[in-house]
Amino acid sequence: MSQKTRQIDRGVALDLAELTPGEMETLAADLGAERFHGRQVFRWLHRRGIADPGQMTDLPRTLRARLAATVTVRTPQIVSDLRAADGTRKFLLGLADGARIESVFIPDTPALTFCISTQVGCAMACSFCLTGRMGLVRNLTAGEIAGQVRVLAGATGLLERPFNIVLMGMGEPLHNYDETMKALAIIHADDGLAVSPRRITLSTVGIVPGLDRLATEPLMPNLAVSLHATTDEQRSRLVPPNRKYPLADVLDACRRFPLKRRSRITFEYVLLDQVNDTPDDARRLVRLLNGLKAKVNLIPLNPAPGIPYDRPSDARVNRFAQILAERHVHVSVRKSRGLDIRAACGQLIVDGGPRRSSGQQAAVLMR
Ligand code: SAH
């Protein structure tokens, strides 16, 4: 039995936006049409942004009618669209079940970047991260992950232009592995937005089995690993998954990760004043990364209410960066974007969606 039939049997309308091109072909066949019509449907939806089968004018009339009767398209709806002085735009998106997520458009030239979420909430509980405080509400579907890109590309007029995608919003992509990879397949498909994997960066706390699985994928995004500390003792406090996957194991997984020529793994390091930003930390970081094709992205903490750390001074940030650079580690300092609309990393707070308890809040983190 095909996925389509299963879902219809359960009384849940199938979400067209969740299907890969191959699955669309199977659906077309299930509905009594030629398989190639499935590709046309995929193109209408993902390349042209048309969700209503009635408007898919090159499909046979019977297929249009059957699609209209059996499927739905769950497109995230724009609830609000805030613009910062620096051009950053923060979108609050509503999902079909009432859950809400935020996605951000960062217009840095030359790279135009969408920062998107993979989960509502997050189970990782990093101590400087607001999303971590609410726990996991639910995984996003592949359709909802890819849908963020579709909606943002439409709203920013970029459907026809190249852009970058960072999976750095709410959630841990390797903790929602299958849906995340399926979303990447949808975003990458030639009949859709055709985004090259080179333009996609997946950011993870370092779930080792997920990293090893990612290493075998035909469609391999760039990899960013949230390191944030240089000893297991400290990292376990800041990034709790470290208790299960300690530093050495994460770095070993990075060492065996197949990298294309000239590419490097990005190690993100949130700088917390007087906590993990000392010269000793910087020197230990250099030693840890020895032998790895690495670049370090320092992220001075974006403070948020309830986060028990401070942002270090520029002098401390620069000193840390300088120690890395002097020892020939590639290093950059992430700029805070959209501060005036609270769109910088760790500053986004949205309703958690289907209300479990009133006042429960979710935060979306982005670049
Ligand atoms: N779960 C993934 C992706 C989401 S977070 C991960 O952990 O990598 C994207 C980046 O923003 C991570 O490096 C995260 O540590 C960082 N971040 C979280 N809270 C932050 C804050 N308050 N200030 C600055 N960066 C933060």
mmCIF file of C-alpha atoms and ligand atoms in Angstrom:
data_model
loop_
_atom_site.group_PDB
_atom_site.id
_atom_site.type_symbol
_atom_site.label_atom_id
_atom_site.label_comp_id
_atom_site.label_asym_id
_atom_site.label_seq_id
_atom_site.Cartn_x
_atom_site.Cartn_y
_atom_site.Cartn_z
ATOM 1 C CA MET A 1 0.000 0.000 0.000
ATOM 2 C CA SER A 2 1.379 3.385 -0.904
ATOM 3 C CA GLN A 3 1.861 6.167 1.596
ATOM 4 C CA LYS A 4 -1.001 8.069 0.009
ATOM 5 C CA THR A 5 -3.497 5.237 0.464
ATOM 6 C CA ARG A 6 -2.364 4.692 4.054
ATOM 7 C CA GLN A 7 -2.902 8.310 4.962
ATOM 8 C CA ILE A 8 -6.280 8.536 3.315
ATOM 9 C CA ASP A 9 -7.317 5.376 5.183
ATOM 10 C CA ARG A 10 -6.388 7.065 8.433
ATOM 11 C CA GLY A 11 -8.625 9.954 7.479
ATOM 12 C CA VAL A 12 -5.720 12.420 7.409
ATOM 13 C CA ALA A 13 -5.469 14.340 4.177
ATOM 14 C CA LEU A 14 -2.101 13.776 2.577
ATOM 15 C CA ASP A 15 0.113 16.888 2.540
ATOM 16 C CA LEU A 16 1.391 17.313 -1.020
ATOM 17 C CA ALA A 17 4.213 19.503 0.275
ATOM 18 C CA GLU A 18 5.760 16.509 2.063
ATOM 19 C CA LEU A 19 6.341 14.470 -1.073
ATOM 20 C CA THR A 20 9.608 14.076 -2.931
ATOM 21 C CA PRO A 21 9.409 14.078 -6.741
ATOM 22 C CA GLY A 22 9.465 10.242 -6.717
ATOM 23 C CA GLU A 23 6.600 10.122 -4.237
ATOM 24 C CA MET A 24 4.644 12.600 -6.375
ATOM 25 C CA GLU A 25 5.042 10.229 -9.331
ATOM 26 C CA THR A 26 3.708 7.350 -7.236
ATOM 27 C CA LEU A 27 0.791 9.514 -6.151
ATOM 28 C CA ALA A 28 -0.044 10.370 -9.760
ATOM 29 C CA ALA A 29 -0.021 6.656 -10.583
ATOM 30 C CA ASP A 30 -2.178 5.889 -7.507
ATOM 31 C CA LEU A 31 -4.688 8.418 -8.803
ATOM 32 C CA GLY A 32 -4.796 6.708 -12.182
ATOM 33 C CA ALA A 33 -2.598 9.171 -14.100
ATOM 34 C CA GLU A 34 0.791 8.891 -15.808
ATOM 35 C CA ARG A 35 3.740 9.081 -13.420
ATOM 36 C CA PHE A 36 5.287 12.109 -15.154
ATOM 37 C CA HIS A 37 2.307 14.198 -14.096
ATOM 38 C CA GLY A 38 3.642 13.832 -10.554
ATOM 39 C CA ARG A 39 6.699 15.840 -11.594
ATOM 40 C CA GLN A 40 4.460 18.536 -13.015
ATOM 41 C CA VAL A 41 2.619 18.764 -9.707
ATOM 42 C CA PHE A 42 5.958 19.054 -7.887
ATOM 43 C CA ARG A 43 6.999 21.868 -10.232
ATOM 44 C CA TRP A 44 3.750 23.791 -9.747
ATOM 45 C CA LEU A 45 4.053 23.593 -6.012
ATOM 46 C CA HIS A 46 7.746 24.106 -5.420
ATOM 47 C CA ARG A 47 8.893 26.186 -8.352
ATOM 48 C CA ARG A 48 5.848 28.334 -8.970
ATOM 49 C CA GLY A 49 4.301 28.289 -5.510
ATOM 50 C CA ILE A 50 0.881 27.178 -6.771
ATOM 51 C CA ALA A 51 -0.841 24.982 -4.199
ATOM 52 C CA ASP A 52 -4.331 24.744 -5.682
ATOM 53 C CA PRO A 53 -4.596 21.730 -8.049
ATOM 54 C CA GLY A 54 -7.305 23.604 -9.938
ATOM 55 C CA GLN A 55 -4.647 26.067 -11.108
ATOM 56 C CA MET A 56 -2.218 23.387 -12.337
ATOM 57 C CA THR A 57 -3.345 23.980 -15.874
ATOM 58 C CA ASP A 58 -1.229 21.428 -17.741
ATOM 59 C CA LEU A 59 -2.583 18.462 -15.738
ATOM 60 C CA PRO A 60 -5.383 16.272 -17.070
ATOM 61 C CA ARG A 61 -8.730 17.489 -15.750
ATOM 62 C CA THR A 62 -9.443 14.172 -13.982
ATOM 63 C CA LEU A 63 -6.135 14.297 -12.089
ATOM 64 C CA ARG A 64 -6.817 17.871 -11.000
ATOM 65 C CA ALA A 65 -10.190 16.830 -9.647
ATOM 66 C CA ARG A 66 -8.791 13.765 -7.877
ATOM 67 C CA LEU A 67 -5.993 15.783 -6.327
ATOM 68 C CA ALA A 68 -8.446 18.399 -5.128
ATOM 69 C CA ALA A 69 -10.550 15.663 -3.535
ATOM 70 C CA THR A 70 -7.769 13.731 -1.820
ATOM 71 C CA VAL A 71 -4.829 15.966 -0.906
ATOM 72 C CA THR A 72 -4.094 19.174 0.868
ATOM 73 C CA VAL A 73 -1.095 21.497 0.924
ATOM 74 C CA ARG A 74 -0.021 22.599 4.363
ATOM 75 C CA THR A 75 1.863 25.794 3.670
ATOM 76 C CA PRO A 76 3.159 27.671 6.716
ATOM 77 C CA GLN A 77 1.207 30.941 6.932
ATOM 78 C CA ILE A 78 2.921 34.268 7.539
ATOM 79 C CA VAL A 79 1.546 35.657 10.788
ATOM 80 C CA SER A 80 3.940 38.577 10.926
ATOM 81 C CA ASP A 81 6.932 39.876 8.982
ATOM 82 C CA LEU A 82 9.185 42.292 10.868
ATOM 83 C CA ARG A 83 11.949 44.272 9.185
ATOM 84 C CA ALA A 84 15.063 45.371 11.010
ATOM 85 C CA ALA A 85 17.082 48.465 10.164
ATOM 86 C CA ASP A 86 19.863 46.242 8.766
ATOM 87 C CA GLY A 87 17.420 44.551 6.367
ATOM 88 C CA THR A 88 17.001 41.355 8.371
ATOM 89 C CA ARG A 89 13.424 40.103 8.256
ATOM 90 C CA LYS A 90 11.857 37.914 10.892
ATOM 91 C CA PHE A 91 8.840 35.849 9.870
ATOM 92 C CA LEU A 92 6.463 34.372 12.406
ATOM 93 C CA LEU A 93 4.856 31.371 10.722
ATOM 94 C CA GLY A 94 1.699 29.546 11.755
ATOM 95 C CA LEU A 95 1.448 25.802 11.096
ATOM 96 C CA ALA A 96 -1.687 23.757 10.410
ATOM 97 C CA ASP A 97 -2.069 22.597 14.043
ATOM 98 C CA GLY A 98 -1.609 26.094 15.445
ATOM 99 C CA ALA A 99 2.078 25.666 16.335
ATOM 100 C CA ARG A 100 4.236 28.652 15.497
ATOM 101 C CA ILE A 101 7.839 28.938 14.421
ATOM 102 C CA GLU A 102 10.050 31.763 13.280
ATOM 103 C CA SER A 103 12.285 31.868 10.250
ATOM 104 C CA VAL A 104 14.660 34.648 9.366
ATOM 105 C CA PHE A 105 15.906 36.209 6.160
ATOM 106 C CA ILE A 106 19.400 37.663 6.419
ATOM 107 C CA PRO A 107 20.222 39.821 3.419
ATOM 108 C CA ASP A 108 24.008 39.928 3.793
ATOM 109 C CA THR A 109 25.553 40.403 0.438
ATOM 110 C CA PRO A 110 26.625 38.537 -1.553
ATOM 111 C CA ALA A 111 24.906 35.674 0.267
ATOM 112 C CA LEU A 112 21.181 35.935 0.862
ATOM 113 C CA THR A 113 20.374 33.510 3.645
ATOM 114 C CA PHE A 114 17.276 31.877 5.109
ATOM 115 C CA CYS A 115 17.567 30.550 8.648
ATOM 116 C CA ILE A 116 14.957 27.854 9.177
ATOM 117 C CA SER A 117 13.711 25.573 11.949
ATOM 118 C CA THR A 118 13.545 21.780 12.072
ATOM 119 C CA GLN A 119 11.494 21.311 15.263
ATOM 120 C CA VAL A 120 8.984 23.202 17.394
ATOM 121 C CA GLY A 121 11.067 23.571 20.539
ATOM 122 C CA CYS A 122 14.127 21.420 21.167
ATOM 123 C CA ALA A 123 15.063 18.517 23.428
ATOM 124 C CA MET A 124 18.760 19.430 23.739
ATOM 125 C CA ALA A 125 18.387 21.905 26.638
ATOM 126 C CA CYS A 126 21.567 23.949 26.061
ATOM 127 C CA SER A 127 21.830 26.274 29.050
ATOM 128 C CA PHE A 128 22.236 29.542 27.085
ATOM 129 C CA CYS A 129 19.413 28.810 24.650
ATOM 130 C CA LEU A 130 15.768 29.787 25.161
ATOM 131 C CA THR A 131 14.437 27.048 22.908
ATOM 132 C CA GLY A 132 16.140 24.515 25.147
ATOM 133 C CA ARG A 133 14.040 25.711 28.074
ATOM 134 C CA MET A 134 10.704 24.680 26.624
ATOM 135 C CA GLY A 135 11.685 21.188 25.584
ATOM 136 C CA LEU A 136 10.446 19.566 22.416
ATOM 137 C CA VAL A 137 6.850 20.281 21.364
ATOM 138 C CA ARG A 138 7.048 18.305 18.136
ATOM 139 C CA ASN A 139 9.103 17.562 15.070
ATOM 140 C CA LEU A 140 8.425 19.540 11.924
ATOM 141 C CA THR A 141 7.455 17.523 8.869
ATOM 142 C CA ALA A 142 9.600 17.624 5.752
ATOM 143 C CA GLY A 143 6.811 19.675 4.207
ATOM 144 C CA GLU A 144 6.974 22.248 6.992
ATOM 145 C CA ILE A 145 10.768 22.465 6.852
ATOM 146 C CA ALA A 146 10.853 22.863 3.071
ATOM 147 C CA GLY A 147 7.732 25.036 3.301
ATOM 148 C CA GLN A 148 9.629 27.680 5.274
ATOM 149 C CA VAL A 149 12.023 28.045 2.366
ATOM 150 C CA ARG A 150 9.185 28.199 -0.159
ATOM 151 C CA VAL A 151 7.330 30.832 1.838
ATOM 152 C CA LEU A 152 10.387 32.981 2.562
ATOM 153 C CA ALA A 153 11.666 32.782 -1.008
ATOM 154 C CA GLY A 154 8.232 33.907 -2.198
ATOM 155 C CA ALA A 155 7.920 36.723 0.336
ATOM 156 C CA THR A 156 11.388 38.065 -0.406
ATOM 157 C CA GLY A 157 11.065 37.718 -4.173
ATOM 158 C CA LEU A 158 13.929 35.220 -4.360
ATOM 159 C CA LEU A 159 12.195 32.251 -6.016
ATOM 160 C CA GLU A 160 14.338 32.766 -9.108
ATOM 161 C CA ARG A 161 17.581 33.796 -7.409
ATOM 162 C CA PRO A 162 20.289 31.881 -5.567
ATOM 163 C CA PHE A 163 20.175 31.916 -1.782
ATOM 164 C CA ASN A 164 21.727 30.052 1.131
ATOM 165 C CA ILE A 165 19.915 28.041 3.772
ATOM 166 C CA VAL A 166 21.115 27.458 7.326
ATOM 167 C CA LEU A 167 19.372 24.919 9.554
ATOM 168 C CA MET A 168 20.035 27.061 12.596
ATOM 169 C CA GLY A 169 16.544 27.948 13.697
ATOM 170 C CA MET A 170 14.622 26.187 16.398
ATOM 171 C CA GLY A 171 15.447 22.523 16.956
ATOM 172 C CA GLU A 172 18.182 19.974 16.452
ATOM 173 C CA PRO A 173 18.171 18.752 12.840
ATOM 174 C CA LEU A 174 19.861 15.422 13.618
ATOM 175 C CA HIS A 175 17.174 14.748 16.231
ATOM 176 C CA ASN A 176 14.597 14.968 13.428
ATOM 177 C CA TYR A 177 16.849 13.222 10.954
ATOM 178 C CA ASP A 178 14.488 11.649 8.425
ATOM 179 C CA GLU A 179 12.224 14.648 7.953
ATOM 180 C CA THR A 180 15.211 16.999 7.726
ATOM 181 C CA MET A 181 16.905 14.909 5.040
ATOM 182 C CA LYS A 182 13.657 14.541 3.143
ATOM 183 C CA ALA A 183 13.190 18.311 3.280
ATOM 184 C CA LEU A 184 16.692 18.756 1.839
ATOM 185 C CA ALA A 185 15.802 16.362 -0.993
ATOM 186 C CA ILE A 186 12.685 18.441 -1.747
ATOM 187 C CA ILE A 187 14.593 21.735 -1.619
ATOM 188 C CA HIS A 188 17.337 20.281 -3.831
ATOM 189 C CA ALA A 189 15.083 18.705 -6.485
ATOM 190 C CA ASP A 190 15.577 19.990 -10.034
ATOM 191 C CA ASP A 191 11.842 20.402 -10.520
ATOM 192 C CA GLY A 192 11.673 22.563 -7.422
ATOM 193 C CA LEU A 193 13.893 25.294 -6.038
ATOM 194 C CA ALA A 194 17.001 23.282 -7.043
ATOM 195 C CA VAL A 195 19.121 24.592 -4.178
ATOM 196 C CA SER A 196 22.604 23.096 -4.299
ATOM 197 C CA PRO A 197 23.742 21.263 -1.126
ATOM 198 C CA ARG A 198 26.767 23.588 -1.171
ATOM 199 C CA ARG A 199 24.373 26.390 -0.290
ATOM 200 C CA ILE A 200 22.879 24.522 2.676
ATOM 201 C CA THR A 201 24.461 24.326 6.140
ATOM 202 C CA LEU A 202 23.234 21.928 8.803
ATOM 203 C CA SER A 203 24.100 22.935 12.358
ATOM 204 C CA THR A 204 24.123 20.290 15.102
ATOM 205 C CA VAL A 205 25.064 19.852 18.757
ATOM 206 C CA GLY A 206 26.964 16.750 17.601
ATOM 207 C CA ILE A 207 24.769 13.669 17.869
ATOM 208 C CA VAL A 208 27.383 11.082 16.887
ATOM 209 C CA PRO A 209 25.169 8.401 15.265
ATOM 210 C CA GLY A 210 23.455 11.180 13.285
ATOM 211 C CA LEU A 211 26.816 12.552 12.142
ATOM 212 C CA ASP A 212 27.903 9.081 11.003
ATOM 213 C CA ARG A 213 24.641 8.641 9.131
ATOM 214 C CA LEU A 214 24.935 12.064 7.546
ATOM 215 C CA ALA A 215 28.394 11.039 6.341
ATOM 216 C CA THR A 216 26.773 8.402 4.109
ATOM 217 C CA GLU A 217 24.142 10.650 2.513
ATOM 218 C CA PRO A 218 24.227 11.225 -1.237
ATOM 219 C CA LEU A 219 22.998 14.757 -0.595
ATOM 220 C CA MET A 220 25.485 16.255 1.810
ATOM 221 C CA PRO A 221 25.016 19.765 3.219
ATOM 222 C CA ASN A 222 27.843 21.761 4.752
ATOM 223 C CA LEU A 223 28.358 20.829 8.377
ATOM 224 C CA ALA A 224 28.460 23.129 11.403
ATOM 225 C CA VAL A 225 29.011 21.702 14.881
ATOM 226 C CA SER A 226 28.066 23.637 18.003
ATOM 227 C CA LEU A 227 31.091 23.089 20.238
ATOM 228 C CA HIS A 228 30.884 25.912 22.818
ATOM 229 C CA ALA A 229 33.362 24.442 25.311
ATOM 230 C CA THR A 230 36.760 22.771 25.427
ATOM 231 C CA THR A 231 36.429 20.365 28.365
ATOM 232 C CA ASP A 232 33.825 17.647 28.869
ATOM 233 C CA GLU A 233 33.047 18.988 32.296
ATOM 234 C CA GLN A 234 32.116 22.415 30.972
ATOM 235 C CA ARG A 235 30.511 21.220 27.756
ATOM 236 C CA SER A 236 28.240 18.825 29.636
ATOM 237 C CA ARG A 237 26.985 21.780 31.636
ATOM 238 C CA LEU A 238 26.411 24.009 28.606
ATOM 239 C CA VAL A 239 25.378 21.373 26.059
ATOM 240 C CA PRO A 240 23.797 18.403 27.925
ATOM 241 C CA PRO A 241 23.982 15.926 24.987
ATOM 242 C CA ASN A 242 27.732 15.999 25.670
ATOM 243 C CA ARG A 243 27.099 13.548 28.535
ATOM 244 C CA LYS A 244 26.146 10.953 25.954
ATOM 245 C CA TYR A 245 28.453 12.096 23.139
ATOM 246 C CA PRO A 246 31.584 13.564 24.730
ATOM 247 C CA LEU A 247 33.963 15.922 22.970
ATOM 248 C CA ALA A 248 36.416 13.248 21.834
ATOM 249 C CA ASP A 249 33.625 11.203 20.218
ATOM 250 C CA VAL A 250 32.134 14.242 18.472
ATOM 251 C CA LEU A 251 35.541 15.305 17.156
ATOM 252 C CA ASP A 252 36.349 11.745 16.032
ATOM 253 C CA ALA A 253 33.067 11.701 14.089
ATOM 254 C CA CYS A 254 34.138 15.009 12.529
ATOM 255 C CA ARG A 255 37.536 13.552 11.631
ATOM 256 C CA ARG A 256 35.946 10.685 9.733
ATOM 257 C CA PHE A 257 33.366 12.957 8.092
ATOM 258 C CA PRO A 258 33.958 13.007 4.323
ATOM 259 C CA LEU A 259 34.721 16.566 3.260
ATOM 260 C CA LYS A 260 34.833 17.816 -0.263
ATOM 261 C CA ARG A 261 38.022 19.409 -1.449
ATOM 262 C CA ARG A 262 38.554 22.864 -0.011
ATOM 263 C CA SER A 263 35.632 22.568 2.389
ATOM 264 C CA ARG A 264 35.846 22.736 6.176
ATOM 265 C CA ILE A 265 33.650 21.900 9.126
ATOM 266 C CA THR A 266 32.440 25.022 10.911
ATOM 267 C CA PHE A 267 32.711 24.869 14.693
ATOM 268 C CA GLU A 268 30.338 27.295 16.386
ATOM 269 C CA TYR A 269 31.428 28.633 19.729
ATOM 270 C CA VAL A 270 29.094 30.842 21.754
ATOM 271 C CA LEU A 271 31.201 33.193 23.875
ATOM 272 C CA LEU A 272 29.842 33.562 27.414
ATOM 273 C CA ASP A 273 31.500 36.258 29.478
ATOM 274 C CA GLN A 274 34.015 34.840 31.999
ATOM 275 C CA VAL A 275 32.700 31.313 31.385
ATOM 276 C CA ASN A 276 34.246 29.870 28.228
ATOM 277 C CA ASP A 277 36.014 32.926 26.780
ATOM 278 C CA THR A 278 39.415 32.885 28.498
ATOM 279 C CA PRO A 279 42.771 32.677 26.696
ATOM 280 C CA ASP A 280 43.140 29.153 28.142
ATOM 281 C CA ASP A 281 39.853 28.174 26.487
ATOM 282 C CA ALA A 282 41.101 29.580 23.193
ATOM 283 C CA ARG A 283 44.374 27.639 23.426
ATOM 284 C CA ARG A 284 42.566 24.415 24.349
ATOM 285 C CA LEU A 285 40.248 24.954 21.363
ATOM 286 C CA VAL A 286 43.262 25.201 19.058
ATOM 287 C CA ARG A 287 44.588 21.896 20.422
ATOM 288 C CA LEU A 288 41.218 20.148 20.098
ATOM 289 C CA LEU A 289 40.887 21.141 16.456
ATOM 290 C CA ASN A 290 44.403 20.074 15.587
ATOM 291 C CA GLY A 291 44.370 17.999 12.398
ATOM 292 C CA LEU A 292 40.788 18.868 11.525
ATOM 293 C CA LYS A 293 39.790 20.844 8.446
ATOM 294 C CA ALA A 294 38.016 23.374 10.586
ATOM 295 C CA LYS A 295 36.911 26.950 10.766
ATOM 296 C CA VAL A 296 35.638 28.511 13.953
ATOM 297 C CA ASN A 297 32.635 30.830 14.069
ATOM 298 C CA LEU A 298 32.582 32.753 17.334
ATOM 299 C CA ILE A 299 29.117 33.878 18.447
ATOM 300 C CA PRO A 300 29.167 36.480 21.213
ATOM 301 C CA LEU A 301 26.119 35.586 23.324
ATOM 302 C CA ASN A 302 22.916 37.381 22.465
ATOM 303 C CA PRO A 303 21.523 37.815 25.931
ATOM 304 C CA ALA A 304 17.872 36.982 26.528
ATOM 305 C CA PRO A 305 15.636 37.147 29.567
ATOM 306 C CA GLY A 306 16.208 34.100 31.743
ATOM 307 C CA ILE A 307 19.590 33.266 30.239
ATOM 308 C CA PRO A 308 22.127 33.286 33.096
ATOM 309 C CA TYR A 309 25.119 34.532 31.104
ATOM 310 C CA ASP A 310 26.452 37.808 29.768
ATOM 311 C CA ARG A 311 27.868 38.808 26.428
ATOM 312 C CA PRO A 312 31.637 39.333 26.640
ATOM 313 C CA SER A 313 33.151 42.705 25.777
ATOM 314 C CA ASP A 314 34.455 43.242 22.245
ATOM 315 C CA ALA A 315 37.967 43.236 23.713
ATOM 316 C CA ARG A 316 37.498 39.720 25.115
ATOM 317 C CA VAL A 317 35.958 38.524 21.842
ATOM 318 C CA ASN A 318 38.842 39.979 19.844
ATOM 319 C CA ARG A 319 41.462 38.499 22.165
ATOM 320 C CA PHE A 320 39.879 35.046 21.807
ATOM 321 C CA ALA A 321 39.742 35.376 18.025
ATOM 322 C CA GLN A 322 43.312 36.622 17.907
ATOM 323 C CA ILE A 323 44.665 33.591 19.792
ATOM 324 C CA LEU A 324 43.017 31.301 17.238
ATOM 325 C CA ALA A 325 44.195 33.349 14.271
ATOM 326 C CA GLU A 326 47.793 33.519 15.543
ATOM 327 C CA ARG A 327 47.784 29.729 15.644
ATOM 328 C CA HIS A 328 46.471 29.543 12.070
ATOM 329 C CA VAL A 329 42.930 28.506 12.892
ATOM 330 C CA HIS A 330 40.409 30.045 10.462
ATOM 331 C CA VAL A 331 38.168 32.202 12.611
ATOM 332 C CA SER A 332 35.265 34.601 12.117
ATOM 333 C CA VAL A 333 32.991 36.439 14.510
ATOM 334 C CA ARG A 334 29.304 36.171 13.788
ATOM 335 C CA LYS A 335 27.582 39.504 13.482
ATOM 336 C CA SER A 336 24.344 39.972 15.385
ATOM 337 C CA ARG A 337 21.681 40.713 12.842
ATOM 338 C CA GLY A 338 18.244 42.151 13.426
ATOM 339 C CA LEU A 339 18.894 43.175 17.019
ATOM 340 C CA ASP A 340 16.216 45.903 16.865
ATOM 341 C CA ILE A 341 13.502 43.380 16.018
ATOM 342 C CA ARG A 342 14.880 40.732 18.402
ATOM 343 C CA ALA A 343 15.843 38.528 15.488
ATOM 344 C CA ALA A 344 19.428 37.757 16.487
ATOM 345 C CA CYS A 345 20.552 34.322 17.739
ATOM 346 C CA GLY A 346 18.652 33.407 20.871
ATOM 347 C CA GLN A 347 16.386 36.444 20.799
ATOM 348 C CA LEU A 348 13.272 35.080 19.148
ATOM 349 C CA ILE A 349 10.375 34.150 21.345
ATOM 350 C CA VAL A 350 7.110 32.821 19.943
ATOM 351 C CA ASP A 351 4.070 31.041 21.307
ATOM 352 C CA GLY A 352 4.655 27.317 21.531
ATOM 353 C CA GLY A 353 1.604 26.551 19.391
ATOM 354 C CA PRO A 354 -0.960 24.032 20.520
ATOM 355 C CA ARG A 355 -1.131 25.292 24.068
ATOM 356 C CA ARG A 356 -0.035 22.707 26.587
ATOM 357 C CA SER A 357 0.029 25.130 29.450
ATOM 358 C CA SER A 358 -0.943 28.725 29.118
ATOM 359 C CA GLY A 359 1.914 31.116 28.800
ATOM 360 C CA GLN A 360 4.295 28.447 27.581
ATOM 361 C CA GLN A 361 6.757 30.083 25.286
ATOM 362 C CA ALA A 362 9.058 28.912 22.603
ATOM 363 C CA ALA A 363 12.110 30.590 21.303
ATOM 364 C CA VAL A 364 13.574 30.311 17.899
ATOM 365 C CA LEU A 365 17.260 30.780 17.509
ATOM 366 C CA MET A 366 18.903 31.813 14.371
ATOM 367 C CA ARG A 367 22.116 33.224 13.094
HETATM 368 N N1 SAH B 1 20.521 22.651 17.318
HETATM 369 C C1 SAH B 1 21.451 23.164 16.371
HETATM 370 C C2 SAH B 1 20.956 24.352 15.578
HETATM 371 C C3 SAH B 1 20.224 25.472 16.320
HETATM 372 S S1 SAH B 1 21.045 26.766 17.115
HETATM 373 C C4 SAH B 1 22.755 23.509 17.056
HETATM 374 O O1 SAH B 1 22.807 23.485 18.259
HETATM 375 O O2 SAH B 1 23.745 23.724 16.368
HETATM 376 C C5 SAH B 1 22.117 27.612 16.021
HETATM 377 C C6 SAH B 1 23.291 28.226 16.770
HETATM 378 O O3 SAH B 1 22.891 29.342 17.625
HETATM 379 C C7 SAH B 1 23.963 27.206 17.687
HETATM 380 O O4 SAH B 1 25.345 27.237 17.536
HETATM 381 C C8 SAH B 1 23.536 27.702 19.053
HETATM 382 O O5 SAH B 1 24.406 27.256 20.036
HETATM 383 C C9 SAH B 1 23.539 29.214 18.872
HETATM 384 N N2 SAH B 1 22.854 29.925 19.973
HETATM 385 C C10 SAH B 1 21.862 29.459 20.769
HETATM 386 N N3 SAH B 1 21.497 30.380 21.686
HETATM 387 C C11 SAH B 1 22.278 31.456 21.473
HETATM 388 C C12 SAH B 1 22.381 32.754 22.101
HETATM 389 N N4 SAH B 1 21.598 33.092 23.115
HETATM 390 N N5 SAH B 1 23.293 33.618 21.623
HETATM 391 C C13 SAH B 1 24.069 33.260 20.574
HETATM 392 N N6 SAH B 1 24.012 32.083 19.952
HETATM 393 C C14 SAH B 1 23.141 31.172 20.384
#
